[in-house]
Tab-separated table of C-alpha atoms in Angstrom:
chain	number	residue	atom	x	y	z
P	25	MET	CA	0.000	0.000	0.000
P	26	GLU	CA	1.410	3.355	-0.982
P	27	ILE	CA	1.842	5.847	1.862
P	28	PHE	CA	3.494	8.640	-0.082
P	29	ARG	CA	5.036	9.367	-3.458
P	30	GLY	CA	7.320	12.364	-3.934
P	31	ARG	CA	10.064	13.437	-6.287
P	32	ARG	CA	12.845	11.832	-4.274
P	33	LEU	CA	11.098	9.113	-2.255
P	34	TRP	CA	8.240	6.719	-2.413
P	35	ILE	CA	7.037	5.047	0.720
P	36	GLU	CA	5.036	1.856	1.007
P	37	LYS	CA	3.517	-0.239	3.787
P	38	ARG	CA	3.851	-3.951	3.122
P	39	MET	CA	2.407	-6.942	4.981
P	40	ILE	CA	4.955	-9.704	5.262
P	41	ARG	CA	4.943	-13.116	6.881
P	42	SER	CA	7.591	-13.845	9.511
P	43	PRO	CA	9.434	-17.210	9.631
P	44	ARG	CA	6.906	-18.264	12.336
P	45	GLY	CA	4.047	-17.322	10.045
P	46	THR	CA	3.055	-14.194	11.948
P	47	LYS	CA	1.885	-11.347	9.747
P	48	MET	CA	3.981	-8.216	10.194
P	49	GLU	CA	3.643	-4.728	8.806
P	50	ARG	CA	6.749	-3.091	7.390
P	51	VAL	CA	7.192	0.434	6.121
P	52	ILE	CA	9.803	0.621	3.379
P	53	ILE	CA	11.345	3.813	2.017
P	54	HIS	CA	12.381	3.738	-1.647
P	55	PRO	CA	14.600	6.699	-2.551
P	56	ASN	CA	16.242	7.063	-5.940
P	57	SER	CA	19.593	5.344	-6.239
P	58	ALA	CA	22.486	7.608	-5.436
P	59	VAL	CA	26.225	7.951	-5.886
P	60	ALA	CA	29.030	9.294	-3.719
P	61	VAL	CA	32.486	10.214	-4.946
P	62	LEU	CA	35.765	10.940	-3.153
P	63	PRO	CA	37.913	13.445	-5.092
P	64	VAL	CA	41.599	12.745	-4.443
P	65	GLU	CA	44.322	15.182	-5.532
P	66	GLY	CA	47.840	14.091	-4.625
P	67	ASP	CA	47.912	13.720	-0.852
P	68	ARG	CA	44.716	15.729	-0.314
P	69	CYS	CA	40.971	15.085	-0.645
P	70	LYS	CA	38.048	17.421	-1.237
P	71	LEU	CA	35.141	17.101	1.183
P	72	LEU	CA	32.025	19.220	1.545
P	73	ARG	CA	30.848	21.042	4.614
P	74	GLN	CA	27.126	20.806	3.996
P	75	TYR	CA	23.933	21.788	5.786
P	76	ARG	CA	21.458	18.915	6.165
P	77	VAL	CA	17.856	19.742	6.909
P	78	ALA	CA	17.037	16.292	8.333
P	79	ILE	CA	19.578	16.613	11.140
P	80	ASP	CA	19.658	20.457	11.225
P	81	GLN	CA	23.468	20.470	11.190
P	82	PHE	CA	26.463	21.132	9.002
P	83	ILE	CA	28.453	17.935	8.469
P	84	TYR	CA	31.423	16.776	6.436
P	85	GLU	CA	30.452	14.674	3.443
P	86	VAL	CA	31.855	13.501	0.148
P	87	PRO	CA	30.127	14.924	-2.958
P	88	ALA	CA	26.993	12.870	-3.599
P	89	GLY	CA	23.608	12.943	-5.246
P	90	THR	CA	20.795	10.981	-6.762
P	91	MET	CA	20.710	9.554	-10.263
P	92	GLU	CA	18.653	11.394	-12.867
P	93	PRO	CA	16.535	9.366	-15.318
P	94	GLY	CA	18.747	7.883	-18.025
P	95	GLU	CA	22.002	8.356	-16.114
P	96	ASN	CA	24.304	5.533	-15.134
P	97	PRO	CA	26.114	5.785	-11.781
P	98	GLU	CA	29.410	6.988	-13.262
P	99	GLU	CA	27.645	9.779	-15.171
P	100	THR	CA	25.944	10.892	-11.971
P	101	ALA	CA	29.278	10.842	-10.149
P	102	ARG	CA	30.892	13.042	-12.812
P	103	ARG	CA	27.943	15.475	-12.820
P	104	GLU	CA	27.682	15.761	-9.029
P	105	LEU	CA	31.428	16.247	-8.681
P	106	ILE	CA	31.260	19.249	-11.013
P	107	GLU	CA	28.045	20.639	-9.489
P	108	GLU	CA	29.252	20.390	-5.916
P	109	THR	CA	32.982	21.118	-6.156
P	110	GLY	CA	33.538	22.826	-9.524
P	111	PHE	CA	36.087	20.169	-10.497
P	112	ALA	CA	35.902	17.597	-13.275
P	113	ALA	CA	37.744	14.280	-12.993
P	114	GLN	CA	39.674	12.653	-15.795
P	115	THR	CA	39.744	9.355	-13.912
P	116	ILE	CA	36.728	7.855	-12.156
P	117	ALA	CA	37.101	4.392	-10.611
P	118	THR	CA	34.262	2.353	-9.143
P	119	ARG	CA	34.570	1.347	-5.492
P	120	GLY	CA	31.447	-0.826	-5.268
P	121	PHE	CA	28.278	0.172	-3.436
P	122	ILE	CA	26.687	0.226	-0.001
P	123	TYR	CA	23.218	-0.208	1.424
P	124	THR	CA	22.890	2.761	3.768
P	125	THR	CA	20.387	1.323	6.246
P	126	PRO	CA	18.569	-1.804	5.042
P	127	GLY	CA	16.335	-2.038	8.139
P	128	PHE	CA	13.849	0.322	6.482
P	129	THR	CA	15.111	1.367	3.046
P	130	ASP	CA	16.531	-0.158	-0.124
P	131	GLU	CA	18.715	2.907	-0.696
P	132	LYS	CA	21.875	1.892	-2.539
P	133	ILE	CA	24.779	4.299	-2.987
P	134	PHE	CA	27.330	3.589	-5.695
P	135	LEU	CA	30.837	4.622	-4.661
P	136	PHE	CA	33.538	6.194	-6.821
P	137	GLU	CA	37.037	7.565	-6.480
P	138	ALA	CA	37.889	10.588	-8.645
P	139	ARG	CA	41.439	11.575	-9.621
P	140	ASP	CA	43.158	13.886	-12.108
P	141	LEU	CA	40.957	16.842	-11.258
P	142	SER	CA	40.749	20.137	-13.107
P	143	PRO	CA	38.451	23.163	-12.730
P	144	SER	CA	35.338	22.708	-14.857
P	145	ASP	CA	33.844	25.201	-17.311
P	146	GLU	CA	30.417	23.707	-16.654
P	147	TYR	CA	30.490	24.745	-12.996
P	148	SER	CA	27.358	26.546	-11.855
P	149	LYS	CA	26.735	26.214	-8.174
P	150	ASP	CA	23.343	24.844	-7.142
P	151	GLU	CA	22.060	27.766	-5.073
P	152	ASP	CA	19.576	25.575	-3.245
P	153	GLU	CA	22.390	23.789	-1.448
P	154	ILE	CA	24.506	25.228	1.350
P	155	ILE	CA	27.909	23.800	0.585
P	156	GLU	CA	31.516	24.748	1.243
P	157	VAL	CA	34.316	22.762	-0.397
P	158	VAL	CA	37.198	21.958	1.946
P	159	ASP	CA	40.619	20.605	1.033
P	160	ILE	CA	41.855	18.143	3.629
P	161	PRO	CA	45.159	16.225	3.810
P	162	SER	CA	44.315	12.532	3.325
P	163	ALA	CA	46.489	11.728	6.348
P	164	HIS	CA	44.035	13.646	8.579
P	165	LEU	CA	40.943	11.698	7.557
P	166	ARG	CA	41.522	8.680	9.782
P	167	GLY	CA	41.771	10.948	12.849
P	168	MET	CA	38.665	12.912	11.780
P	169	ILE	CA	36.697	9.649	11.665
P	170	ARG	CA	38.062	8.450	15.030
P	171	ASP	CA	37.339	11.717	16.851
P	172	GLY	CA	33.801	12.036	15.453
P	173	THR	CA	34.448	14.993	13.123
P	174	ILE	CA	33.311	12.817	10.195
P	175	VAL	CA	30.102	10.947	11.075
P	176	ASP	CA	28.443	10.460	7.681
P	177	ALA	CA	28.284	6.735	6.893
P	178	LYS	CA	28.857	6.876	3.100
P	179	THR	CA	31.825	9.203	3.643
P	180	ILE	CA	33.466	6.825	6.150
P	181	CYS	CA	32.843	3.825	3.865
P	182	LEU	CA	34.294	5.606	0.845
P	183	ILE	CA	37.387	6.852	2.690
P	184	HIS	CA	37.909	3.300	3.945
P	185	LEU	CA	37.561	1.837	0.459
P	186	CYS	CA	39.674	4.419	-1.373
P	187	LEU	CA	42.411	5.136	1.115
P	188	GLY	CA	42.278	2.031	3.329
P	189	CYS	CA	42.784	4.331	6.283
Z	16	MET	CA	2.868	17.853	8.381
Z	17	GLU	CA	2.735	14.235	9.458
Z	18	ILE	CA	2.597	11.706	6.628
Z	19	PHE	CA	2.774	8.530	8.707
Z	20	ARG	CA	3.382	7.397	12.268
Z	21	GLY	CA	4.271	3.772	12.984
Z	22	ARG	CA	6.010	1.791	15.696
Z	23	ARG	CA	9.471	2.199	14.190
Z	24	LEU	CA	9.214	5.318	12.002
Z	25	TRP	CA	7.455	8.595	11.783
Z	26	ILE	CA	7.487	10.516	8.573
Z	27	GLU	CA	6.887	14.216	8.084
Z	28	LYS	CA	6.720	16.645	5.179
Z	29	ARG	CA	8.329	19.967	5.984
Z	30	MET	CA	8.409	23.219	4.013
Z	31	ILE	CA	11.814	24.814	4.222
Z	32	ARG	CA	13.342	27.941	2.740
Z	33	SER	CA	16.450	27.552	0.586
Z	34	PRO	CA	19.397	29.962	0.847
Z	35	ARG	CA	17.901	31.800	-2.155
Z	36	GLY	CA	14.595	32.091	-0.365
Z	37	THR	CA	12.813	29.498	-2.514
Z	38	LYS	CA	10.309	27.381	-0.621
Z	39	MET	CA	11.123	23.673	-0.850
Z	40	GLU	CA	9.290	20.604	0.371
Z	41	ARG	CA	11.310	17.962	2.187
Z	42	VAL	CA	10.192	14.565	3.399
Z	43	ILE	CA	12.080	13.499	6.512
Z	44	ILE	CA	12.072	10.008	7.995
Z	45	HIS	CA	12.500	9.790	11.761
Z	46	PRO	CA	13.259	6.248	12.908
Z	47	ASN	CA	14.120	5.382	16.510
Z	48	SER	CA	17.779	5.731	17.373
Z	49	ALA	CA	19.705	2.506	16.969
Z	50	VAL	CA	22.922	0.807	17.962
Z	51	ALA	CA	25.306	-1.551	16.212
Z	52	VAL	CA	27.935	-3.669	17.921
Z	53	LEU	CA	30.931	-5.615	16.638
Z	54	PRO	CA	31.672	-8.683	18.799
Z	55	VAL	CA	35.393	-9.453	18.742
Z	56	GLU	CA	36.803	-12.686	20.174
Z	57	GLY	CA	40.570	-13.017	19.860
Z	58	ASP	CA	41.348	-12.814	16.144
Z	59	ARG	CA	37.753	-13.483	15.060
Z	60	CYS	CA	34.524	-11.482	14.825
Z	61	LYS	CA	30.886	-12.531	14.876
Z	62	LEU	CA	28.716	-11.214	12.073
Z	63	LEU	CA	25.131	-12.013	11.177
Z	64	ARG	CA	23.842	-13.357	7.913
Z	65	GLN	CA	20.430	-11.729	7.964
Z	66	TYR	CA	17.422	-11.478	5.666
Z	67	ARG	CA	16.291	-7.908	5.015
Z	68	VAL	CA	12.805	-7.351	3.681
Z	69	ALA	CA	13.570	-3.890	2.251
Z	70	ILE	CA	16.210	-5.236	-0.128
Z	71	ASP	CA	14.870	-8.824	-0.326
Z	72	GLN	CA	18.326	-10.261	0.301
Z	73	PHE	CA	20.488	-11.926	2.902
Z	74	ILE	CA	23.404	-9.695	3.826
Z	75	TYR	CA	26.250	-9.673	6.332
Z	76	GLU	CA	25.707	-7.271	9.193
Z	77	VAL	CA	26.909	-6.620	12.691
Z	78	PRO	CA	24.327	-7.197	15.447
Z	79	ALA	CA	22.141	-4.086	15.670
Z	80	GLY	CA	18.770	-2.864	16.774
Z	81	THR	CA	16.692	0.069	17.915
Z	82	MET	CA	16.622	1.540	21.407
Z	83	GLU	CA	13.646	0.669	23.599
Z	84	PRO	CA	12.093	3.419	25.751
Z	85	GLY	CA	14.269	4.050	28.809
Z	86	GLU	CA	17.356	2.335	27.399
Z	87	ASN	CA	20.667	4.054	26.877
Z	88	PRO	CA	22.743	3.040	23.835
Z	89	GLU	CA	25.067	0.730	25.782
Z	90	GLU	CA	22.118	-1.145	27.302
Z	91	THR	CA	20.628	-1.611	23.840
Z	92	ALA	CA	23.984	-2.883	22.546
Z	93	ARG	CA	24.223	-5.460	25.364
Z	94	ARG	CA	20.615	-6.592	24.839
Z	95	GLU	CA	20.848	-6.863	21.042
Z	96	LEU	CA	24.142	-8.738	21.264
Z	97	ILE	CA	22.511	-11.393	23.459
Z	98	GLU	CA	19.279	-11.518	21.413
Z	99	GLU	CA	21.021	-11.847	18.075
Z	100	THR	CA	24.121	-13.906	18.861
Z	101	GLY	CA	23.479	-15.624	22.232
Z	102	PHE	CA	26.651	-14.078	23.650
Z	103	ALA	CA	27.025	-11.542	26.447
Z	104	ALA	CA	29.989	-9.164	26.561
Z	105	GLN	CA	31.949	-8.312	29.682
Z	106	THR	CA	33.526	-5.322	27.924
Z	107	ILE	CA	31.605	-2.849	25.768
Z	108	ALA	CA	33.472	0.180	24.410
Z	109	THR	CA	31.872	3.083	22.577
Z	110	ARG	CA	33.083	3.801	19.051
Z	111	GLY	CA	31.070	6.970	18.423
Z	112	PHE	CA	28.090	7.182	16.100
Z	113	ILE	CA	27.137	7.624	12.450
Z	114	TYR	CA	24.351	9.295	10.527
Z	115	THR	CA	23.288	6.596	8.075
Z	116	THR	CA	21.924	8.782	5.267
Z	117	PRO	CA	21.267	12.403	6.277
Z	118	GLY	CA	19.780	13.347	2.887
Z	119	PHE	CA	16.372	12.148	4.069
Z	120	THR	CA	16.594	10.820	7.630
Z	121	ASP	CA	17.988	11.802	11.029
Z	122	GLU	CA	18.732	8.158	11.839
Z	123	LYS	CA	21.720	7.956	14.180
Z	124	ILE	CA	23.404	4.657	14.985
Z	125	PHE	CA	25.595	4.446	18.073
Z	126	LEU	CA	28.574	2.140	17.560
Z	127	PHE	CA	30.119	-0.275	20.050
Z	128	GLU	CA	32.857	-2.857	20.207
Z	129	ALA	CA	32.177	-5.915	22.397
Z	130	ARG	CA	34.883	-8.134	23.868
Z	131	ASP	CA	35.228	-10.851	26.512
Z	132	LEU	CA	32.227	-12.782	25.252
Z	133	SER	CA	30.524	-15.717	26.962
Z	134	PRO	CA	27.355	-17.680	26.145
Z	135	SER	CA	24.358	-16.034	27.781
Z	136	ASP	CA	21.664	-17.734	29.890
Z	137	GLU	CA	19.183	-15.085	28.760
Z	138	TYR	CA	19.410	-16.168	25.119
Z	139	SER	CA	16.066	-16.704	23.470
Z	140	LYS	CA	16.167	-16.269	19.723
Z	141	ASP	CA	13.737	-13.750	18.256
Z	142	GLU	CA	11.786	-16.014	15.918
Z	143	ASP	CA	10.630	-13.094	13.798
Z	144	GLU	CA	14.162	-12.562	12.515
Z	145	ILE	CA	15.993	-14.778	10.030
Z	146	ILE	CA	19.511	-14.692	11.356
Z	147	GLU	CA	22.544	-16.947	11.230
Z	148	VAL	CA	25.598	-16.115	13.339
Z	149	VAL	CA	28.892	-16.523	11.493
Z	150	ASP	CA	32.388	-16.521	12.961
Z	151	ILE	CA	34.846	-14.788	10.643
Z	152	PRO	CA	38.608	-14.250	11.038
Z	153	SER	CA	39.149	-10.503	11.497
Z	154	ALA	CA	41.903	-10.648	8.874
Z	155	HIS	CA	39.277	-11.597	6.240
Z	156	LEU	CA	37.026	-8.585	6.835
Z	157	ARG	CA	39.032	-6.073	4.812
Z	158	GLY	CA	38.871	-8.354	1.765
Z	159	MET	CA	35.139	-8.973	2.275
Z	160	ILE	CA	34.540	-5.212	2.183
Z	161	ARG	CA	36.747	-4.734	-0.884
Z	162	ASP	CA	35.144	-7.531	-2.892
Z	163	GLY	CA	31.575	-6.457	-2.069
Z	164	THR	CA	30.706	-9.360	0.245
Z	165	ILE	CA	30.037	-6.839	3.027
Z	166	VAL	CA	27.932	-3.919	1.712
Z	167	ASP	CA	26.093	-2.755	4.820
Z	168	ALA	CA	27.222	0.785	5.695
Z	169	LYS	CA	27.119	0.573	9.509
Z	170	THR	CA	29.039	-2.728	9.367
Z	171	ILE	CA	31.807	-1.221	7.213
Z	172	CYS	CA	32.018	1.864	9.465
Z	173	LEU	CA	32.205	-0.244	12.624
Z	174	ILE	CA	34.851	-2.611	11.234
Z	175	HIS	CA	36.856	0.443	10.185
Z	176	LEU	CA	36.543	2.050	13.614
Z	177	CYS	CA	37.227	-1.101	15.681
Z	178	LEU	CA	39.844	-2.847	13.623
Z	179	GLY	CA	41.244	-0.010	11.520
Z	180	CYS	CA	41.276	-2.411	8.601
């Protein structure tokens, strides 16, 4: 049964049968698939300092966004990287995907590492987002995860997968 | 405006004002706070092989669950560890928290590392969950993340924070 359908999410209530045969109600959130991309430049990375309405806070995140109709994940990664940082990547490598929180959503985020960056002509900042691009030495990222400065799950996963730190 | 209120989630639609002053509609999912815990025993860890309705798949995950009224995160971690693995931990250490996917939810998962495990008398398997406990050498976890065997975000974050691998 549909609870809600919006531009970014649709939400359904589903009756399922447990292993014991009990009927259970589950609410499942279906967002569009998304990508996240870690831009790496020598011994530094670019992260965003971004305001998030849901948690009413600024947090550190990698560039990320949802896939538009007709896009494949790599195309979305290239587009979002330009839109959010102003840099285009010559090299984009896949780093797999994650399920963000499969207890209530099927959201899947495809992960990419971007290298060989150069300022993009196509850059036009999305004025509906509050974003600051910050350049951080890769060697600092492990400490920023340990001390709770970086708390965004996709960002931690991507740093782990790209830098193994 | 409330869209839905259930036992595990409430969902609201909120009108917000963008930096440019444009009015925007955002749907925000508010689940209960949750915990996740990595049980470590010598050079091995216990993970779960668990069926998830939302993605219709079995995936590897650390033991996890939502906080009951009156519980603090550590109490939830101890309870879920027993309920899902049958083991109690003498030592529970906090490893911070993550926001799972702050684009549309304020879900926060508190992370713990459990050591000094012993079989628990209180163990009574929750028959509404399809769970198998698997013992995995800690040295294998890095490879399981790299090759896409482990794709659950909180599990990757917790392995990174506990084992630095």
